[in-house]
Structure formats: structure tokens, C-alpha cells
Amino acid sequence: MLARFGLFIIGIGVFTSPNLNSLGHERLKLLSLTKAGSPPIRGSGFLSQSSSKNNRDQRYKYRVLATKKTSTMEKELNEAAEEGFKFEGVMGGETAFGGSEVVVVMSRDTSLERKGTYEYKLLATNRTSTVQKELQQAADFGFEYLGQTVFETTFGGKEVVVIMERDREAEIVHYEYKLLATSKTSTMQKELSQAGEDGYSFVGMTVAQTAFGGQELVVILRKPGSR
């Protein structure tokens, strides 16, 4: 019994030793200094000075393409793509000096390697049935819808213009496209509802005066292909 009591007293002496208390105090001080001086933990809401600097240093180059001929636009799109530029947006309309033109804006992140892996295809026709066919043909080769507009070309009159893109180094993702064109919004509602039931998602819309349909609402949809 006394032996056990003696061990208990020795144990208390060990854990209340001034040296160990001092060591514990030093460890607490070290922990406090580490917390105060250490960099932010990854995944926290704080950014280090280096990452903030990188964000401030990010720069973009832009290129504006404008032409009256859709064939010229496709050529210029691909020339810019070879320099590392990517499509950002398209609009057709009247410019101050060029008259009726299709205008495209492209951009390039200057911090990235200039690598031209993207390829563009421009579809232009005043027949909506032709757009449907050409859309699917391009999609079968890996091109994906980017945007559409309407403008009056030099030779084709008012045309629906669709721009598509593919990454030559990426795996092809197959899509099945559907084009709806009607002059009545009530009809479009019905056709859209049916297309939605069939799994098609909306990608773009224009209002255009086509050669045969007159003033038409043109909607493009797509769904993942079966291949």
C-alpha cells in the first residue's frame, strides 16, 4: 500500500516538475508564433501575396474581326485561332463605315502558351433547312455550337450565321442538333415543348427574315448523341 502511495507521489512530482512546466510553456509560445507567422492554409478563404500578384498580372489580348463576306470570316477566324485566340462573341448588323457586317470578338490569355488547337466553321444560309443539315454534318466531325446571328451579306441577302468550334486535341463529344423555325410564337412554344420532352436543350435563338419563311424565329437545340 505504501509502495503504491510512494509511486503516486513520485508521479505527481514528475508532472509538476518546473522543468516540464517550462517546456510546456515554450511549446505554447512556439505554437502561438507558428500560428501568427505561418502562411494561410490551402483551401482557406485567404490568398497569399504571390497568388494575388498572379491575378493582378493576368492580361488578355483581343482581336475584332469584321467582314461582309461569311467566307472571309471563317478564314480570319482560323487564322486568329492559329495565334492562340478563342471565340468570344458574334453579332451581325450595320457598322458606321462598313455597312452591314458580321463582327466577331476573339481573345487570348497572355499568360498561357500560344497554341493554336482550335478550329472554326461558319455556316451561313437563308434556308433554315440547310442550316439543320450543315449543323449536323459539322457536329459529326466534332464541331460544337458557339453562337448565331443574322446579317445581310453582299451576295446571299439576309442570312442566318452559325459559328462552330472544335478542339483538335480533345476527344469528340457527339451531339444531335435540331433547328426549329416558325413565324408564330405559339407554334414555337409547342415545338419547343416537344423537343424538350425528347431531351433537347436550348443553345441559341435569332429572329430573321429568311428567303422562304419570311420573318422567322429560329431556335437551335441539341442533345448528346448516341455514338
mmCIF file of C-alpha atoms in Angstrom:
data_model
loop_
_atom_site.group_PDB
_atom_site.id
_atom_site.type_symbol
_atom_site.label_atom_id
_atom_site.label_comp_id
_atom_site.label_asym_id
_atom_site.label_seq_id
_atom_site.Cartn_x
_atom_site.Cartn_y
_atom_site.Cartn_z
ATOM 1 C CA MET A 1 0.000 0.000 0.000
ATOM 2 C CA LEU A 2 2.769 2.415 0.968
ATOM 3 C CA ALA A 3 4.693 1.390 -2.127
ATOM 4 C CA ARG A 4 1.746 2.330 -4.318
ATOM 5 C CA PHE A 5 1.330 5.606 -2.428
ATOM 6 C CA GLY A 6 5.001 6.357 -2.963
ATOM 7 C CA LEU A 7 4.710 5.779 -6.705
ATOM 8 C CA PHE A 8 1.719 8.112 -6.784
ATOM 9 C CA ILE A 9 3.722 10.884 -5.075
ATOM 10 C CA ILE A 10 6.629 10.378 -7.470
ATOM 11 C CA GLY A 11 4.183 10.617 -10.394
ATOM 12 C CA ILE A 12 2.829 13.926 -9.113
ATOM 13 C CA GLY A 13 6.360 15.194 -8.735
ATOM 14 C CA VAL A 14 7.197 14.320 -12.321
ATOM 15 C CA PHE A 15 4.174 16.026 -13.826
ATOM 16 C CA THR A 16 4.530 19.115 -11.672
ATOM 17 C CA SER A 17 8.244 19.473 -12.303
ATOM 18 C CA PRO A 18 9.244 23.107 -13.035
ATOM 19 C CA ASN A 19 11.321 21.943 -15.987
ATOM 20 C CA LEU A 20 8.353 20.263 -17.645
ATOM 21 C CA ASN A 21 6.126 23.262 -16.978
ATOM 22 C CA SER A 22 8.743 25.442 -18.606
ATOM 23 C CA LEU A 23 8.914 23.087 -21.586
ATOM 24 C CA GLY A 24 5.144 23.166 -21.964
ATOM 25 C CA HIS A 25 5.189 26.949 -21.796
ATOM 26 C CA GLU A 26 7.829 27.091 -24.531
ATOM 27 C CA ARG A 27 5.758 24.753 -26.698
ATOM 28 C CA LEU A 28 2.723 27.004 -26.267
ATOM 29 C CA LYS A 29 4.816 30.031 -27.241
ATOM 30 C CA LEU A 30 6.130 28.202 -30.304
ATOM 31 C CA LEU A 31 2.591 27.219 -31.325
ATOM 32 C CA SER A 32 1.430 30.828 -30.963
ATOM 33 C CA LEU A 33 4.324 32.108 -33.078
ATOM 34 C CA THR A 34 3.667 29.468 -35.730
ATOM 35 C CA LYS A 35 0.011 30.480 -35.989
ATOM 36 C CA ALA A 36 0.869 34.158 -36.134
ATOM 37 C CA GLY A 37 3.666 33.889 -38.692
ATOM 38 C CA SER A 38 2.622 30.936 -40.827
ATOM 39 C CA PRO A 39 1.193 31.389 -44.353
ATOM 40 C CA PRO A 40 -2.539 30.817 -44.921
ATOM 41 C CA ILE A 41 -3.677 27.210 -45.063
ATOM 42 C CA ARG A 42 -4.537 25.936 -48.540
ATOM 43 C CA GLY A 43 -8.247 25.843 -49.110
ATOM 44 C CA SER A 44 -8.894 28.746 -46.741
ATOM 45 C CA GLY A 45 -10.542 31.970 -47.830
ATOM 46 C CA PHE A 46 -7.231 33.841 -47.824
ATOM 47 C CA LEU A 47 -4.920 34.408 -50.781
ATOM 48 C CA SER A 48 -1.167 34.599 -50.476
ATOM 49 C CA GLN A 49 0.653 37.640 -51.811
ATOM 50 C CA SER A 50 2.045 35.615 -54.714
ATOM 51 C CA SER A 51 -1.394 34.360 -55.838
ATOM 52 C CA SER A 52 -2.856 37.872 -55.569
ATOM 53 C CA LYS A 53 0.018 39.171 -57.665
ATOM 54 C CA ASN A 54 -0.609 36.484 -60.290
ATOM 55 C CA ASN A 55 -4.263 37.541 -60.525
ATOM 56 C CA ARG A 56 -3.259 41.178 -60.966
ATOM 57 C CA ASP A 57 -0.735 40.238 -63.658
ATOM 58 C CA GLN A 58 -3.280 38.342 -65.784
ATOM 59 C CA ARG A 59 -3.755 40.094 -69.118
ATOM 60 C CA TYR A 60 -5.790 39.454 -72.265
ATOM 61 C CA LYS A 61 -5.350 40.346 -75.898
ATOM 62 C CA TYR A 62 -8.397 40.909 -78.071
ATOM 63 C CA ARG A 63 -8.982 40.769 -81.785
ATOM 64 C CA VAL A 64 -12.012 42.159 -83.615
ATOM 65 C CA LEU A 65 -12.930 40.641 -86.972
ATOM 66 C CA ALA A 66 -15.441 42.339 -89.272
ATOM 67 C CA THR A 67 -16.415 41.483 -92.826
ATOM 68 C CA LYS A 68 -19.286 41.497 -95.297
ATOM 69 C CA LYS A 69 -18.391 38.033 -96.605
ATOM 70 C CA THR A 70 -19.002 34.958 -94.475
ATOM 71 C CA SER A 71 -16.312 33.008 -96.350
ATOM 72 C CA THR A 72 -13.779 35.675 -95.362
ATOM 73 C CA MET A 73 -14.891 35.493 -91.737
ATOM 74 C CA GLU A 74 -14.242 31.749 -91.486
ATOM 75 C CA LYS A 75 -10.746 32.232 -92.904
ATOM 76 C CA GLU A 76 -9.952 35.055 -90.466
ATOM 77 C CA LEU A 77 -11.368 33.084 -87.527
ATOM 78 C CA ASN A 78 -8.998 30.203 -88.206
ATOM 79 C CA GLU A 79 -6.009 32.475 -88.814
ATOM 80 C CA ALA A 80 -6.567 34.099 -85.414
ATOM 81 C CA ALA A 81 -7.069 30.671 -83.825
ATOM 82 C CA GLU A 82 -3.616 29.620 -85.044
ATOM 83 C CA GLU A 83 -2.220 32.517 -82.989
ATOM 84 C CA GLY A 84 -3.969 31.244 -79.851
ATOM 85 C CA PHE A 85 -7.149 33.355 -79.977
ATOM 86 C CA LYS A 86 -10.528 31.928 -78.987
ATOM 87 C CA PHE A 87 -14.043 32.962 -79.974
ATOM 88 C CA GLU A 88 -15.910 35.194 -77.500
ATOM 89 C CA GLY A 89 -18.968 36.548 -79.325
ATOM 90 C CA VAL A 90 -20.623 37.334 -82.658
ATOM 91 C CA MET A 91 -23.109 39.945 -83.848
ATOM 92 C CA GLY A 92 -24.396 40.981 -87.243
ATOM 93 C CA GLY A 93 -25.560 44.483 -88.082
ATOM 94 C CA GLU A 94 -24.819 47.901 -89.517
ATOM 95 C CA THR A 95 -21.448 49.423 -88.615
ATOM 96 C CA ALA A 96 -20.578 53.103 -89.126
ATOM 97 C CA PHE A 97 -18.208 52.627 -92.045
ATOM 98 C CA GLY A 98 -18.523 49.004 -93.119
ATOM 99 C CA GLY A 99 -22.265 48.895 -93.655
ATOM 100 C CA SER A 100 -23.851 45.510 -92.969
ATOM 101 C CA GLU A 101 -21.175 43.301 -91.411
ATOM 102 C CA VAL A 102 -20.735 40.290 -89.193
ATOM 103 C CA VAL A 103 -18.452 41.173 -86.265
ATOM 104 C CA VAL A 104 -16.604 38.633 -84.102
ATOM 105 C CA VAL A 105 -14.567 39.261 -80.943
ATOM 106 C CA MET A 106 -11.780 36.836 -80.001
ATOM 107 C CA SER A 107 -9.445 36.803 -77.002
ATOM 108 C CA ARG A 108 -6.175 35.255 -75.833
ATOM 109 C CA ASP A 109 -4.862 34.890 -72.279
ATOM 110 C CA THR A 110 -1.282 36.193 -72.485
ATOM 111 C CA SER A 111 -0.203 34.063 -69.511
ATOM 112 C CA LEU A 112 -0.898 30.863 -71.441
ATOM 113 C CA GLU A 113 1.196 29.280 -74.138
ATOM 114 C CA ARG A 114 0.193 30.408 -77.609
ATOM 115 C CA LYS A 115 -1.080 27.150 -79.015
ATOM 116 C CA GLY A 116 -3.499 27.002 -81.919
ATOM 117 C CA THR A 117 -5.535 23.874 -81.270
ATOM 118 C CA TYR A 118 -8.966 25.312 -82.077
ATOM 119 C CA GLU A 119 -10.659 25.237 -85.458
ATOM 120 C CA TYR A 120 -13.761 27.147 -86.532
ATOM 121 C CA LYS A 121 -16.538 26.586 -89.016
ATOM 122 C CA LEU A 122 -19.010 29.234 -90.113
ATOM 123 C CA LEU A 123 -22.375 28.224 -91.538
ATOM 124 C CA ALA A 124 -24.397 30.817 -93.459
ATOM 125 C CA THR A 125 -27.596 30.337 -95.422
ATOM 126 C CA ASN A 126 -31.012 31.896 -95.955
ATOM 127 C CA ARG A 127 -32.661 28.460 -95.860
ATOM 128 C CA THR A 128 -33.256 27.132 -92.359
ATOM 129 C CA SER A 129 -33.498 23.552 -93.645
ATOM 130 C CA THR A 130 -29.949 23.888 -94.982
ATOM 131 C CA VAL A 131 -28.682 25.113 -91.588
ATOM 132 C CA GLN A 132 -30.106 21.998 -89.907
ATOM 133 C CA LYS A 133 -28.254 19.723 -92.323
ATOM 134 C CA GLU A 134 -24.943 21.608 -92.155
ATOM 135 C CA LEU A 135 -25.105 21.831 -88.353
ATOM 136 C CA GLN A 136 -25.329 18.071 -88.045
ATOM 137 C CA GLN A 137 -22.615 17.437 -90.614
ATOM 138 C CA ALA A 138 -20.216 19.718 -88.717
ATOM 139 C CA ALA A 139 -21.203 18.151 -85.385
ATOM 140 C CA ASP A 140 -20.350 14.702 -86.727
ATOM 141 C CA PHE A 141 -16.772 15.956 -87.210
ATOM 142 C CA GLY A 142 -16.547 17.218 -83.627
ATOM 143 C CA PHE A 143 -17.630 20.853 -84.044
ATOM 144 C CA GLU A 144 -19.809 22.360 -81.310
ATOM 145 C CA TYR A 145 -22.235 25.276 -81.484
ATOM 146 C CA LEU A 146 -20.897 28.611 -80.176
ATOM 147 C CA GLY A 147 -23.222 31.360 -81.377
ATOM 148 C CA GLN A 148 -25.528 32.615 -84.094
ATOM 149 C CA THR A 149 -26.628 35.890 -85.623
ATOM 150 C CA VAL A 150 -28.307 37.341 -88.695
ATOM 151 C CA PHE A 151 -26.917 39.856 -91.142
ATOM 152 C CA GLU A 152 -27.295 40.910 -94.754
ATOM 153 C CA THR A 153 -24.420 39.648 -96.850
ATOM 154 C CA THR A 154 -23.218 41.086 -100.145
ATOM 155 C CA PHE A 155 -24.432 38.161 -102.228
ATOM 156 C CA GLY A 156 -26.604 35.980 -100.003
ATOM 157 C CA GLY A 157 -29.059 38.580 -98.744
ATOM 158 C CA LYS A 158 -30.227 38.158 -95.151
ATOM 159 C CA GLU A 159 -28.649 35.009 -93.776
ATOM 160 C CA VAL A 160 -28.610 33.053 -90.543
ATOM 161 C CA VAL A 161 -24.959 32.702 -89.485
ATOM 162 C CA VAL A 162 -23.842 29.982 -87.060
ATOM 163 C CA ILE A 163 -20.298 29.658 -85.689
ATOM 164 C CA MET A 164 -18.985 26.293 -84.502
ATOM 165 C CA GLU A 165 -15.728 25.286 -82.822
ATOM 166 C CA ARG A 166 -13.685 22.157 -82.182
ATOM 167 C CA ASP A 167 -10.525 21.424 -80.242
ATOM 168 C CA ARG A 168 -8.315 19.252 -82.423
ATOM 169 C CA GLU A 169 -6.638 17.728 -79.366
ATOM 170 C CA ALA A 170 -9.821 16.928 -77.428
ATOM 171 C CA GLU A 171 -11.957 13.828 -77.636
ATOM 172 C CA ILE A 172 -15.015 14.328 -79.835
ATOM 173 C CA VAL A 173 -18.284 14.754 -77.946
ATOM 174 C CA HIS A 174 -21.158 13.870 -80.248
ATOM 175 C CA TYR A 175 -24.334 15.960 -80.310
ATOM 176 C CA GLU A 176 -27.555 15.696 -82.230
ATOM 177 C CA TYR A 177 -28.851 19.103 -83.335
ATOM 178 C CA LYS A 178 -32.373 20.269 -84.047
ATOM 179 C CA LEU A 179 -33.409 23.556 -85.652
ATOM 180 C CA LEU A 180 -36.892 24.984 -85.176
ATOM 181 C CA ALA A 181 -38.115 27.814 -87.406
ATOM 182 C CA THR A 182 -41.555 29.406 -87.411
ATOM 183 C CA SER A 183 -43.195 32.803 -87.731
ATOM 184 C CA LYS A 184 -45.632 32.076 -84.883
ATOM 185 C CA THR A 185 -44.507 32.123 -81.261
ATOM 186 C CA SER A 186 -47.411 29.859 -80.299
ATOM 187 C CA THR A 187 -46.116 27.247 -82.728
ATOM 188 C CA MET A 188 -42.599 27.662 -81.338
ATOM 189 C CA GLN A 189 -43.930 27.039 -77.819
ATOM 190 C CA LYS A 190 -45.471 23.767 -78.948
ATOM 191 C CA GLU A 191 -42.380 22.621 -80.870
ATOM 192 C CA LEU A 192 -40.008 23.586 -78.051
ATOM 193 C CA SER A 193 -42.082 21.661 -75.527
ATOM 194 C CA GLN A 194 -41.972 18.576 -77.720
ATOM 195 C CA ALA A 195 -38.221 18.922 -78.269
ATOM 196 C CA GLY A 196 -37.725 19.269 -74.522
ATOM 197 C CA GLU A 197 -39.616 16.041 -73.951
ATOM 198 C CA ASP A 198 -37.238 14.407 -76.424
ATOM 199 C CA GLY A 199 -34.205 15.542 -74.412
ATOM 200 C CA TYR A 200 -33.063 18.561 -76.443
ATOM 201 C CA SER A 201 -31.592 21.573 -74.616
ATOM 202 C CA PHE A 202 -31.686 25.165 -75.870
ATOM 203 C CA VAL A 203 -28.427 26.671 -77.195
ATOM 204 C CA GLY A 204 -29.368 29.756 -79.254
ATOM 205 C CA MET A 205 -32.025 31.879 -80.954
ATOM 206 C CA THR A 206 -32.367 34.593 -83.597
ATOM 207 C CA VAL A 207 -35.209 36.401 -85.325
ATOM 208 C CA ALA A 208 -34.517 36.563 -89.033
ATOM 209 C CA GLN A 209 -36.147 37.274 -92.357
ATOM 210 C CA THR A 210 -35.342 34.153 -94.332
ATOM 211 C CA ALA A 211 -35.830 33.628 -98.052
ATOM 212 C CA PHE A 212 -38.846 31.354 -97.800
ATOM 213 C CA GLY A 213 -40.194 31.674 -94.279
ATOM 214 C CA GLY A 214 -40.341 35.468 -94.107
ATOM 215 C CA GLN A 215 -39.814 36.853 -90.603
ATOM 216 C CA GLU A 216 -38.951 33.733 -88.610
ATOM 217 C CA LEU A 217 -37.957 32.833 -85.088
ATOM 218 C CA VAL A 218 -35.035 30.410 -85.422
ATOM 219 C CA VAL A 219 -34.094 28.272 -82.399
ATOM 220 C CA ILE A 220 -31.238 25.767 -82.229
ATOM 221 C CA LEU A 221 -31.227 22.901 -79.739
ATOM 222 C CA ARG A 222 -29.062 19.858 -79.122
ATOM 223 C CA LYS A 223 -28.796 16.662 -77.106
ATOM 224 C CA PRO A 224 -25.976 14.166 -76.541
ATOM 225 C CA GLY A 225 -25.560 11.836 -79.494
ATOM 226 C CA SER A 226 -25.805 8.077 -79.310
ATOM 227 C CA ARG A 227 -22.305 7.397 -80.660
#
